[in-house]
Amino acid sequence: TWWWKLLSKAVIEDKNWFLSESVWFNRKYLATTLKSYEWKKILLSWKVKYSFGKVTFQSPEVETDLSKVAWEIVPIYSDINYIPSKWTVPKIELLKKYISDIVEDLPEGIVKKYNFISKKEAVYKIHFPKNKHDIEIAKYRLAYWELFEINYKSISSKYESFENTEWKSLAIKMNSDLVKNIISHLPFELTDHQKIVLFQILKDMEKPHSMQRLLEWDVWTGKTAVALIAAIHGIIESWKNKIQSAIMAPTEILARQHFESMQELLLSYNISSHLLVWSLTKKQKEAVKADIKSGNIDLVIWTHALVQEDVNFYNLWFVVVDEQHRFWVKQREVLEKWFWNKTGLIPHNLNMTATPIPRTLALTLYGDQDLSVISQYPKWRKDIYTKVARSENQRSEIELFVRAELEKWRQVFWISPLVEESEKIDLANAVNTYETLQAIYQEFKVWLLHGKMKAKEKDSIMKEFQENKIQILSSTSVVEVWVNIPNASIMCIEWSERFWLSQLHQFRWRVGRWKYQSYCYLFPSKWNYTDRLKAMESTNNGFELAEIDLELRWPWEVYWLRQSWVPDLKIANLKDLELISQIREDIEELFEEKKKINL
């Protein structure tokens, strides 16, 4: 080849005279050896690819001595740390005698219910199958066990939480008339999904143990309204108990947005509220903390950063944690225990995440919480037009369109992967992009935002951007956290193939927050039109993209959800929603039976 590699090709004819091609690189011995097997039988095995109008084997394994072939089903083992599969196969044979020592680990009732073979039999059949039926029953049995083990831990944690909080949480009966009255004060109509989720939350609060619920929603489907209605309902229905609610936001700017948008509805019911953020003066913070401690405040909106020892609630009843996916399991435990230790009342807990997660993954990783999903969009919301630039000419056209939008007083986000140039990784970066944009759009104010800046500086820049004092914001992924800039109508993303779908989707919905049609333009390096970018063009639905993301990525790494207690799956498939749901039902039945026995 022109890059000095030896390329060997062979045309293969199967028993039905169908022709295919095999290709090897730098396998010199094959170039000479295979010639001697012309018109003779050999065995090829590898993944088959169809391209350029023909079937191709890319670097397949070759067996020329057919006397070695057993002509039966043979397991294929992965190459590990340069140890080839061929080396592993005979070693597995040596382990046969140890399989009989494997102990059963599923409850006896589950084994009888599904007529499962024993675990040791399943392990034997998966390594030494006689037929396809052996593989099927062994795979199902072992997949069930893997998913059972993970889900049992999470569901056990949920039931333990219910037991520990029994009669320690305030149970408030749902007042349907009050709920309807609160909804009537909203300037918009709730979607069906919002109504369903609100009902689930209020029914949970009727129980005498702490609610543990995860509200998963797609961007801009209205989860904050649901949380606020639940908080107002509880405060009004229990005036005599003088209970408090707290809503935690990931950033100060978001906390301020929540506080300002909630005031009209809160004041219409005479509910007192306060904002507790870092930018308050020491004197202001002390005054707010004193009101929280005395019970003079019904609702507090604050940031995650302010979970500290000197904030004491008078009677905290309901906690909302926004952007919950940013907390790992251990961090969540610390946060929940912190609330427990500050008051005699154990609050109901609603965790919210704006990152759409495939239902199978959410059920498995957040199984210690009940799951609610809002995936229905308001009728008035417009889809964001998304286009991948595939040439320099298309980029130039987009830049001209951006100028036209700026002249209409619109604003633009321009995202880059890195802050500064890297000697090792040649990526577009926010600093270079900032300088380039200044040269292209000289008559408009272009500014820079990145994660290395101090919090106050970032908040100051975002405030100016909100006020349209900045027209183009060259930024890193720091804007992924929810920020409402109604006037921003264009999102441009450099080196877009370097981001995962979940990130691209979050970026895209930083625009499209008002009546204007909004646009998202993706600029891949070398105009690389990947499957991921095709998906961005095909749909605006975050949950559809989440499923595609799960196909493209290692499951536990999706959305930074890898947890130390979750093992790598060998047999089970995280996309098998039917099996996961069935297993969770089986586990919950086991716990309900235990409760009856204890009663």
Coordinates of C-alpha atoms in Angstrom, one line a residue:
T1 CA 0.0 0.0 0.0
W2 CA 1.1 3.7 -0.3
W3 CA 1.6 3.8 3.5
W4 CA 4.0 0.8 3.3
K5 CA 1.8 -1.8 4.7
L6 CA 1.5 -5.3 3.1
L7 CA -2.1 -5.9 2.0
S8 CA -3.1 -9.5 1.3
K9 CA -6.5 -10.4 -0.3
A10 CA -8.2 -13.7 -1.0
V11 CA -11.4 -14.5 -2.7
I12 CA -13.5 -17.1 -0.8
E13 CA -16.2 -19.3 -2.3
D14 CA -18.6 -21.0 0.1
K15 CA -20.5 -24.3 -0.5
N16 CA -23.2 -22.4 -2.3
W17 CA -20.7 -20.8 -4.7
F18 CA -21.2 -17.4 -3.1
L19 CA -18.1 -15.2 -3.3
S20 CA -16.7 -13.0 -0.6
E21 CA -13.4 -11.3 0.1
S22 CA -10.9 -11.6 2.9
V23 CA -8.4 -8.8 3.7
W24 CA -5.3 -8.9 6.0
F25 CA -2.7 -6.2 6.7
N26 CA 1.0 -7.0 7.5
R27 CA 0.4 -10.8 7.6
K28 CA 3.3 -11.8 5.3
Y29 CA 3.1 -15.5 5.9
L30 CA -0.5 -15.6 4.8
A31 CA 0.4 -14.1 1.4
T32 CA 2.6 -17.2 0.7
T33 CA 0.7 -19.8 2.7
L34 CA -2.8 -19.3 1.3
K35 CA -1.7 -19.7 -2.3
S36 CA -1.1 -23.4 -1.6
Y37 CA -4.7 -23.7 -0.5
E38 CA -6.2 -22.6 -3.7
W39 CA -9.4 -24.7 -4.4
K40 CA -9.1 -26.4 -1.0
K41 CA -11.2 -26.1 2.1
I42 CA -10.3 -23.8 5.0
L43 CA -12.2 -22.3 7.9
L44 CA -12.6 -18.5 8.3
S45 CA -14.1 -16.9 11.3
W46 CA -14.7 -13.2 12.0
K47 CA -17.2 -10.4 11.7
V48 CA -18.7 -10.0 8.3
K49 CA -18.9 -6.6 6.7
Y50 CA -20.9 -5.5 3.6
S51 CA -19.3 -2.5 1.8
F52 CA -18.6 -1.4 -1.7
G53 CA -21.1 -4.0 -3.0
K54 CA -19.4 -7.0 -1.6
V55 CA -19.1 -9.1 1.6
T56 CA -15.7 -8.8 3.3
F57 CA -13.9 -10.5 6.2
Q58 CA -11.6 -7.9 7.8
S59 CA -8.5 -9.8 9.1
P60 CA -10.3 -13.1 9.9
E61 CA -8.9 -16.0 11.8
V62 CA -7.9 -18.8 9.5
E63 CA -7.8 -22.5 10.2
T64 CA -6.2 -24.6 7.5
D65 CA -6.0 -27.9 9.4
L66 CA -9.6 -29.1 9.5
S67 CA -8.8 -32.1 11.6
K68 CA -8.5 -29.7 14.6
V69 CA -12.0 -28.5 14.1
A70 CA -14.6 -30.1 16.3
W71 CA -17.6 -29.0 14.1
E72 CA -19.7 -28.1 17.1
I73 CA -20.6 -25.0 19.1
V74 CA -17.4 -23.5 20.6
P75 CA -17.3 -20.5 22.9
I76 CA -15.3 -17.5 21.8
Y77 CA -13.3 -15.8 24.6
S78 CA -12.2 -12.2 24.4
D79 CA -8.5 -11.4 24.0
I80 CA -7.3 -9.9 27.4
N81 CA -4.1 -7.9 27.8
Y82 CA -2.7 -9.5 24.6
I83 CA -3.6 -13.0 25.8
P84 CA -5.3 -14.5 22.7
S85 CA -8.6 -16.4 22.8
K86 CA -6.9 -19.5 21.5
W87 CA -4.7 -19.7 24.6
T88 CA -7.8 -19.4 26.9
V89 CA -9.8 -22.2 25.3
P90 CA -7.8 -25.2 26.6
K91 CA -7.4 -23.6 30.0
I92 CA -11.2 -23.5 30.5
E93 CA -11.2 -27.2 30.0
L94 CA -9.0 -27.5 33.1
L95 CA -11.6 -25.7 35.2
K96 CA -14.4 -28.2 34.6
K97 CA -13.8 -30.0 37.9
Y98 CA -14.2 -26.7 39.9
I99 CA -17.6 -25.9 38.4
S100 CA -19.3 -28.5 40.7
D101 CA -18.2 -26.3 43.7
I102 CA -20.3 -23.3 42.6
V103 CA -23.0 -22.5 45.2
E104 CA -26.6 -21.5 44.3
D105 CA -27.2 -17.8 44.9
L106 CA -30.8 -17.2 43.9
P107 CA -33.7 -17.6 46.4
E108 CA -35.3 -21.0 46.2
G109 CA -38.7 -19.5 45.4
I110 CA -37.3 -17.7 42.3
V111 CA -35.6 -20.9 41.1
K112 CA -38.9 -22.8 41.4
K113 CA -41.0 -20.0 39.8
Y114 CA -39.0 -20.0 36.6
N115 CA -37.8 -23.6 36.7
F116 CA -34.2 -22.4 36.5
I117 CA -31.3 -24.8 36.1
S118 CA -28.8 -24.5 38.9
K119 CA -26.0 -21.9 38.7
K120 CA -23.3 -24.5 38.4
E121 CA -25.2 -26.2 35.6
A122 CA -25.7 -22.8 33.8
V123 CA -21.9 -22.1 34.1
Y124 CA -21.1 -25.5 32.7
K125 CA -23.5 -25.1 29.7
I126 CA -22.3 -21.6 28.9
H127 CA -18.7 -22.9 28.6
F128 CA -19.4 -26.4 27.2
P129 CA -22.7 -26.2 25.3
K130 CA -24.0 -29.2 23.3
N131 CA -26.6 -27.2 21.4
K132 CA -28.2 -23.8 21.0
H133 CA -30.8 -24.7 23.7
D134 CA -28.0 -25.2 26.2
I135 CA -26.8 -21.7 25.4
E136 CA -30.2 -20.1 25.6
I137 CA -31.2 -21.5 29.1
A138 CA -27.7 -20.8 30.5
K139 CA -27.6 -17.3 29.2
Y140 CA -31.1 -16.5 30.6
R141 CA -30.3 -18.0 34.0
L142 CA -26.9 -16.1 34.3
A143 CA -28.3 -12.8 33.0
Y144 CA -31.2 -13.1 35.5
W145 CA -28.6 -13.6 38.3
E146 CA -26.4 -10.7 37.3
L147 CA -29.3 -8.2 37.1
F148 CA -30.9 -9.7 40.3
E149 CA -27.7 -9.0 42.2
I150 CA -27.5 -5.4 41.2
N151 CA -31.2 -4.6 41.6
Y152 CA -31.5 -6.5 45.0
K153 CA -28.9 -4.1 46.5
S154 CA -30.7 -1.0 45.3
I155 CA -34.3 -2.2 46.3
S156 CA -33.0 -3.4 49.6
S157 CA -31.6 0.1 50.2
K158 CA -35.1 1.6 49.4
Y159 CA -37.0 -0.7 51.8
E160 CA -34.4 -0.1 54.5
S161 CA -35.0 3.6 54.0
F162 CA -38.7 3.1 54.3
E163 CA -38.2 1.1 57.5
N164 CA -35.9 3.6 59.1
T165 CA -38.2 6.5 58.4
E166 CA -41.5 4.8 59.3
W167 CA -43.7 7.3 61.3
K168 CA -40.8 9.8 61.3
S169 CA -42.0 11.6 58.2
L170 CA -45.0 13.8 58.0
A171 CA -47.9 12.2 56.1
I172 CA -50.1 14.8 54.3
K173 CA -53.3 13.7 52.6
M174 CA -53.7 15.0 49.1
N175 CA -56.3 17.8 48.7
S176 CA -57.5 17.6 45.1
D177 CA -59.3 20.9 45.3
L178 CA -56.2 22.7 46.5
V179 CA -54.1 21.2 43.8
K180 CA -56.5 22.3 41.1
N181 CA -56.6 25.8 42.6
I182 CA -52.7 26.0 42.5
I183 CA -52.6 24.8 38.9
S184 CA -55.2 27.4 38.0
H185 CA -52.8 30.2 39.0
L186 CA -50.1 28.9 36.6
P187 CA -49.6 31.0 33.4
F188 CA -49.4 27.8 31.3
E189 CA -51.3 24.5 31.1
L190 CA -49.6 21.4 32.6
T191 CA -48.9 18.5 30.2
D192 CA -50.4 15.0 30.9
H193 CA -47.0 13.8 32.0
Q194 CA -46.7 16.6 34.6
K195 CA -50.1 15.8 36.0
I196 CA -49.2 12.1 36.3
V197 CA -45.9 12.8 38.1
L198 CA -47.5 15.3 40.4
F199 CA -50.1 12.7 41.4
Q200 CA -47.3 10.1 42.1
I201 CA -45.4 12.6 44.3
L202 CA -48.5 13.7 46.3
K203 CA -49.6 10.0 46.9
D204 CA -46.0 9.2 48.1
M205 CA -46.4 12.1 50.7
E206 CA -49.5 10.5 52.1
K207 CA -47.4 7.7 53.4
P208 CA -45.8 7.8 56.9
H209 CA -42.3 7.1 55.6
S210 CA -39.9 9.3 53.7
M211 CA -40.5 9.6 49.9
Q212 CA -37.5 8.6 47.8
R213 CA -38.3 9.5 44.2
L214 CA -36.3 10.4 41.2
L215 CA -37.9 12.7 38.7
E216 CA -36.3 12.3 35.3
W217 CA -37.2 14.8 32.6
D218 CA -36.1 16.0 29.2
V219 CA -34.9 19.5 28.9
W220 CA -37.7 22.1 29.0
T221 CA -40.6 19.7 29.9
G222 CA -41.4 21.5 33.2
K223 CA -40.2 19.6 36.2
T224 CA -39.7 22.7 38.5
A225 CA -43.4 23.5 38.3
V226 CA -44.3 20.0 39.5
A227 CA -41.9 20.3 42.5
L228 CA -43.2 23.8 43.4
I229 CA -46.9 22.7 43.3
A230 CA -46.0 19.8 45.6
A231 CA -44.2 22.1 48.1
I232 CA -47.0 24.7 48.2
H233 CA -49.7 21.9 48.7
G234 CA -47.8 20.5 51.7
I235 CA -47.1 23.9 53.3
I236 CA -50.7 25.0 53.0
E237 CA -52.2 21.6 54.1
S238 CA -50.0 21.7 57.2
W239 CA -49.9 25.3 58.4
K240 CA -50.3 24.2 62.0
N241 CA -47.1 22.1 61.8
K242 CA -45.2 25.1 60.5
I243 CA -43.3 22.9 58.0
Q244 CA -40.5 24.0 55.6
S245 CA -39.4 23.0 52.1
A246 CA -36.0 23.4 50.5
I247 CA -35.1 23.5 46.8
M248 CA -31.5 23.0 46.0
A249 CA -30.0 24.2 42.6
P250 CA -26.6 23.3 41.2
T251 CA -25.6 27.0 40.6
E252 CA -26.3 30.4 42.0
I253 CA -27.6 31.8 38.8
L254 CA -30.1 28.9 38.5
A255 CA -31.1 29.4 42.2
R256 CA -31.8 33.0 41.4
Q257 CA -33.8 32.1 38.3
H258 CA -36.0 29.7 40.4
F259 CA -36.5 32.2 43.1
E260 CA -37.6 35.0 40.8
S261 CA -39.9 32.8 38.7
M262 CA -41.6 31.4 41.8
Q263 CA -42.4 34.6 43.7
E264 CA -45.7 35.5 42.1
L265 CA -47.2 32.1 42.8
L266 CA -45.8 31.9 46.4
L267 CA -47.0 35.4 47.3
S268 CA -50.5 34.6 46.1
Y269 CA -50.7 32.0 48.9
N270 CA -48.8 34.2 51.5
I271 CA -45.9 31.7 51.5
S272 CA -42.7 33.3 52.7
S273 CA -39.5 32.4 50.8
H274 CA -35.8 33.3 50.8
L275 CA -32.8 32.9 48.6
L276 CA -29.6 31.6 50.2
V277 CA -26.5 31.9 48.0
W278 CA -22.8 32.6 48.3
S279 CA -23.0 36.2 46.9
L280 CA -25.1 37.4 49.9
T281 CA -23.1 39.4 52.4
K282 CA -22.2 37.8 55.7
K283 CA -24.9 39.8 57.5
Q284 CA -27.5 38.8 54.9
K285 CA -26.6 35.1 55.2
E286 CA -26.8 35.2 59.0
A287 CA -30.3 36.9 58.8
V288 CA -31.6 34.2 56.4
K289 CA -30.1 31.4 58.5
A290 CA -31.8 32.9 61.6
D291 CA -35.2 33.0 59.9
I292 CA -34.7 29.4 58.7
K293 CA -33.9 28.2 62.2
S294 CA -36.8 30.1 63.8
G295 CA -39.3 28.8 61.2
N296 CA -40.1 32.3 59.8
I297 CA -39.4 31.0 56.3
D298 CA -41.6 28.4 54.6
L299 CA -39.5 27.8 51.4
V300 CA -35.8 28.1 50.9
I301 CA -34.1 28.2 47.5
W302 CA -30.3 27.6 47.8
T303 CA -27.3 26.0 46.1
H304 CA -25.6 22.6 46.7
A305 CA -22.5 24.5 47.9
L306 CA -24.3 25.7 51.0
V307 CA -24.8 22.3 52.7
Q308 CA -22.9 23.1 55.8
E309 CA -23.0 22.8 59.5
D310 CA -24.5 26.2 60.5
V311 CA -27.7 25.9 58.4
N312 CA -30.4 24.6 60.8
F313 CA -34.0 24.1 59.7
Y314 CA -36.9 24.6 62.2
N315 CA -39.0 21.8 60.7
L316 CA -37.8 20.6 57.2
W317 CA -40.4 18.5 55.6
F318 CA -39.7 18.4 51.8
V319 CA -36.3 18.5 50.0
V320 CA -35.9 18.9 46.3
V321 CA -32.4 18.3 44.8
D322 CA -32.1 19.6 41.3
E323 CA -29.5 18.2 38.9
Q324 CA -29.3 15.1 41.2
H325 CA -27.2 13.2 38.6
R326 CA -24.2 15.3 39.7
F327 CA -24.2 13.5 43.1
W328 CA -22.9 10.0 43.2
V329 CA -24.4 7.4 45.5
K330 CA -22.1 8.1 48.4
Q331 CA -22.6 11.9 48.1
R332 CA -26.3 11.4 48.1
E333 CA -26.1 9.3 51.3
V334 CA -24.1 12.1 53.0
L335 CA -26.6 14.7 51.8
E336 CA -29.6 12.8 53.1
K337 CA -28.0 12.0 56.4
W338 CA -27.2 15.7 56.8
F339 CA -30.9 16.6 56.5
W340 CA -31.8 13.8 58.9
N341 CA -29.4 15.0 61.6
K342 CA -30.7 18.6 61.5
T343 CA -34.3 18.0 62.5
G344 CA -36.5 15.5 64.3
L345 CA -38.6 15.2 61.1
I346 CA -37.2 13.2 58.3
P347 CA -38.1 15.0 55.0
H348 CA -39.6 13.6 51.9
N349 CA -36.9 13.6 49.2
L350 CA -37.4 14.4 45.5
N351 CA -34.3 14.1 43.3
M352 CA -34.4 15.6 39.8
T353 CA -32.2 15.2 36.8
A354 CA -32.5 17.0 33.5
T355 CA -30.3 14.4 31.7
P356 CA -32.6 11.8 30.0
I357 CA -31.3 8.4 31.0
P358 CA -32.5 5.1 29.3
R359 CA -35.2 3.6 31.5
T360 CA -33.2 0.3 31.9
L361 CA -30.2 2.3 33.2
A362 CA -32.2 4.5 35.4
L363 CA -34.0 1.5 37.0
T364 CA -30.7 -0.3 37.7
L365 CA -28.6 2.6 38.9
Y366 CA -31.3 4.5 40.8
G367 CA -33.3 1.5 42.0
D368 CA -33.2 2.8 45.6
Q369 CA -35.7 5.4 44.4
D370 CA -39.1 5.2 42.7
L371 CA -38.9 6.6 39.2
S372 CA -41.0 9.2 37.5
V373 CA -40.5 10.4 33.9
I374 CA -41.6 13.5 32.1
S375 CA -40.9 13.1 28.4
Q376 CA -43.9 15.1 27.0
Y377 CA -43.2 18.5 25.6
P378 CA -45.4 21.6 25.9
K379 CA -47.5 22.2 22.7
W380 CA -46.0 25.6 22.2
R381 CA -42.4 24.4 22.2
K382 CA -40.7 24.5 18.8
D383 CA -38.1 21.9 17.7
I384 CA -34.6 23.3 17.3
Y385 CA -33.4 23.1 13.7
T386 CA -30.1 21.1 13.8
K387 CA -27.6 20.9 11.0
V388 CA -24.1 19.4 10.7
A389 CA -21.7 21.4 8.6
R390 CA -20.0 19.1 6.1
S391 CA -17.7 21.5 4.2
E392 CA -16.0 24.8 4.5
N393 CA -18.6 26.4 2.2
Q394 CA -21.4 25.3 4.5
R395 CA -19.6 26.7 7.5
S396 CA -19.3 30.0 5.7
E397 CA -23.0 30.0 4.9
I398 CA -23.8 29.3 8.6
E399 CA -21.5 32.2 9.7
L400 CA -23.4 34.6 7.4
F401 CA -26.7 33.3 8.9
V402 CA -25.4 33.9 12.4
R403 CA -24.6 37.5 11.4
A404 CA -28.2 37.9 10.2
E405 CA -29.6 36.7 13.5
L406 CA -27.3 38.9 15.5
E407 CA -28.6 41.9 13.5
K408 CA -32.1 41.0 14.8
W409 CA -30.7 41.4 18.3
R410 CA -30.5 37.6 18.9
Q411 CA -27.6 36.0 20.9
V412 CA -25.3 33.1 20.2
F413 CA -23.6 30.3 22.3
W414 CA -20.3 29.0 20.7
I415 CA -19.0 25.9 22.4
S416 CA -15.5 24.4 22.2
P417 CA -14.0 21.3 23.9
L418 CA -10.9 22.8 25.6
V419 CA -10.0 26.1 27.3
E420 CA -6.5 26.5 25.8
E421 CA -4.4 24.9 23.2
S422 CA -3.0 21.5 24.0
E423 CA 0.3 20.3 22.6
K424 CA -0.9 16.7 22.5
I425 CA -4.5 17.2 21.5
D426 CA -5.2 19.5 18.5
L427 CA -8.7 20.6 19.4
A428 CA -10.6 23.8 18.8
N429 CA -10.7 25.7 22.1
A430 CA -12.7 28.5 23.6
V431 CA -9.8 31.0 23.7
N432 CA -8.9 30.6 20.0
T433 CA -12.6 30.5 19.1
Y434 CA -13.1 33.7 21.1
E435 CA -10.3 35.4 19.2
T436 CA -11.6 34.2 15.8
L437 CA -15.1 35.3 16.5
Q438 CA -13.9 38.7 17.6
A439 CA -12.3 39.1 14.1
I440 CA -15.4 37.8 12.2
Y441 CA -18.0 39.7 14.2
Q442 CA -16.2 42.9 15.1
E443 CA -19.3 45.0 15.5
F444 CA -20.8 42.7 18.2
K445 CA -19.5 42.1 21.7
V446 CA -17.9 38.6 22.0
W447 CA -16.9 37.3 25.4
L448 CA -15.2 34.2 26.9
L449 CA -16.5 31.8 29.6
H450 CA -14.8 28.7 31.0
G451 CA -14.6 26.5 34.0
K452 CA -11.2 27.8 35.2
M453 CA -12.8 31.2 36.1
K454 CA -13.9 31.9 39.6
A455 CA -17.6 31.5 40.4
K456 CA -18.3 35.2 40.8
E457 CA -16.6 36.0 37.4
K458 CA -18.7 33.3 35.7
D459 CA -21.9 34.6 37.3
S460 CA -21.1 38.2 36.3
I461 CA -20.5 37.1 32.6
M462 CA -23.7 35.1 32.5
K463 CA -25.7 38.0 34.0
E464 CA -24.3 40.3 31.2
F465 CA -25.2 37.7 28.7
Q466 CA -28.8 37.5 30.1
E467 CA -29.1 41.3 29.8
N468 CA -27.9 41.1 26.1
K469 CA -24.8 43.2 26.9
I470 CA -22.8 40.2 25.4
Q471 CA -24.0 39.0 22.0
I472 CA -21.7 36.0 21.4
L473 CA -20.5 33.8 24.3
S474 CA -17.4 31.6 23.5
S475 CA -17.6 28.9 26.1
T476 CA -16.5 25.5 27.2
S477 CA -19.0 22.8 28.5
V478 CA -19.6 24.9 31.6
V479 CA -22.9 26.1 30.0
E480 CA -24.2 22.5 30.1
V481 CA -25.8 23.3 33.4
W482 CA -29.3 24.7 32.9
V483 CA -29.3 28.5 32.2
N484 CA -32.2 30.4 30.8
I485 CA -31.2 33.0 28.1
P486 CA -34.6 33.6 26.3
N487 CA -33.0 35.8 23.6
A488 CA -30.3 33.2 22.6
S489 CA -31.4 31.5 19.3
I490 CA -28.2 29.9 18.0
M491 CA -26.0 27.2 19.4
C492 CA -22.7 26.5 17.6
I493 CA -20.5 23.6 18.7
E494 CA -16.9 23.1 17.5
W495 CA -15.4 19.6 17.2
S496 CA -18.9 18.3 17.9
E497 CA -18.0 14.6 17.3
R498 CA -15.9 14.8 20.5
F499 CA -19.0 15.3 22.7
W500 CA -21.4 12.5 23.7
L501 CA -25.0 12.7 22.6
S502 CA -26.2 13.6 26.2
Q503 CA -23.9 16.6 26.2
L504 CA -24.8 17.7 22.7
H505 CA -28.5 17.5 23.7
Q506 CA -27.9 19.6 26.8
F507 CA -26.0 22.2 24.8
R508 CA -28.7 22.4 22.2
W509 CA -31.5 23.2 24.7
R510 CA -29.6 26.2 26.0
V511 CA -31.4 27.9 23.1
G512 CA -35.0 27.7 22.0
R513 CA -36.4 29.1 25.3
W514 CA -38.7 31.7 23.9
K515 CA -40.9 32.4 20.8
Y516 CA -38.1 32.6 18.3
Q517 CA -37.2 29.7 16.0
S518 CA -33.8 28.5 17.2
Y519 CA -30.9 26.7 15.6
C520 CA -28.1 24.3 16.5
Y521 CA -25.0 24.0 14.2
L522 CA -22.4 21.3 14.6
F523 CA -18.9 21.8 13.2
P524 CA -17.0 18.4 13.3
S525 CA -13.3 18.2 12.6
K526 CA -12.5 17.2 9.0
W527 CA -16.2 17.4 8.3
N528 CA -16.6 14.0 10.0
Y529 CA -20.3 13.1 9.7
T530 CA -20.6 10.4 12.5
D531 CA -23.6 8.3 13.6
R532 CA -23.8 10.4 16.7
L533 CA -24.2 13.6 14.7
K534 CA -26.7 12.0 12.3
A535 CA -28.8 11.2 15.4
M536 CA -28.7 14.9 16.5
E537 CA -30.1 15.9 13.1
S538 CA -32.8 13.2 13.2
T539 CA -34.5 14.0 16.5
N540 CA -34.9 16.6 19.3
N541 CA -36.2 13.9 21.7
G542 CA -33.7 13.4 24.6
F543 CA -34.9 9.9 25.5
E544 CA -34.5 8.7 21.9
L545 CA -31.0 10.1 21.9
A546 CA -30.3 8.5 25.3
E547 CA -31.1 5.1 23.8
I548 CA -28.8 5.7 20.9
D549 CA -26.1 6.9 23.3
L550 CA -26.5 3.6 25.2
E551 CA -25.9 1.7 22.0
L552 CA -22.8 3.7 21.2
R553 CA -21.2 3.8 24.7
W554 CA -20.2 1.5 27.5
P555 CA -23.4 1.5 29.6
W556 CA -21.9 2.4 33.0
E557 CA -20.1 5.4 31.5
V558 CA -23.2 7.0 30.1
Y559 CA -23.9 10.3 31.8
W560 CA -21.0 9.8 34.3
L561 CA -23.0 7.3 36.2
R562 CA -20.3 4.7 36.9
Q563 CA -20.6 3.6 40.5
S564 CA -18.2 1.5 42.6
W565 CA -20.8 -1.0 43.7
V566 CA -22.0 -1.8 40.2
P567 CA -20.1 -4.8 38.6
D568 CA -19.4 -5.1 34.9
L569 CA -22.0 -7.3 33.2
K570 CA -20.7 -10.5 31.5
I571 CA -24.0 -12.0 30.2
A572 CA -26.9 -9.6 30.9
N573 CA -27.9 -6.7 28.6
L574 CA -28.9 -3.4 30.1
K575 CA -31.2 -2.7 27.2
D576 CA -33.5 -5.7 28.3
L577 CA -36.2 -3.6 29.9
E578 CA -38.6 -6.5 30.1
L579 CA -36.2 -8.7 32.1
I580 CA -35.1 -5.8 34.4
S581 CA -38.8 -4.9 35.1
Q582 CA -39.6 -8.6 35.9
I583 CA -36.7 -9.0 38.2
R584 CA -37.6 -5.8 40.1
E585 CA -41.2 -7.1 40.6
D586 CA -39.8 -10.4 41.9
I587 CA -37.5 -8.7 44.4
E588 CA -40.2 -6.4 45.6
E589 CA -42.5 -9.4 46.1
L590 CA -39.8 -10.9 48.3
F591 CA -39.6 -7.8 50.5
E592 CA -43.3 -7.5 50.8
E593 CA -43.5 -11.2 51.9
K594 CA -40.8 -10.4 54.5
K595 CA -42.9 -7.5 55.8
K596 CA -45.9 -9.7 56.2
I597 CA -43.9 -12.3 58.1
N598 CA -42.5 -9.6 60.5
L599 CA -46.0 -8.2 61.1

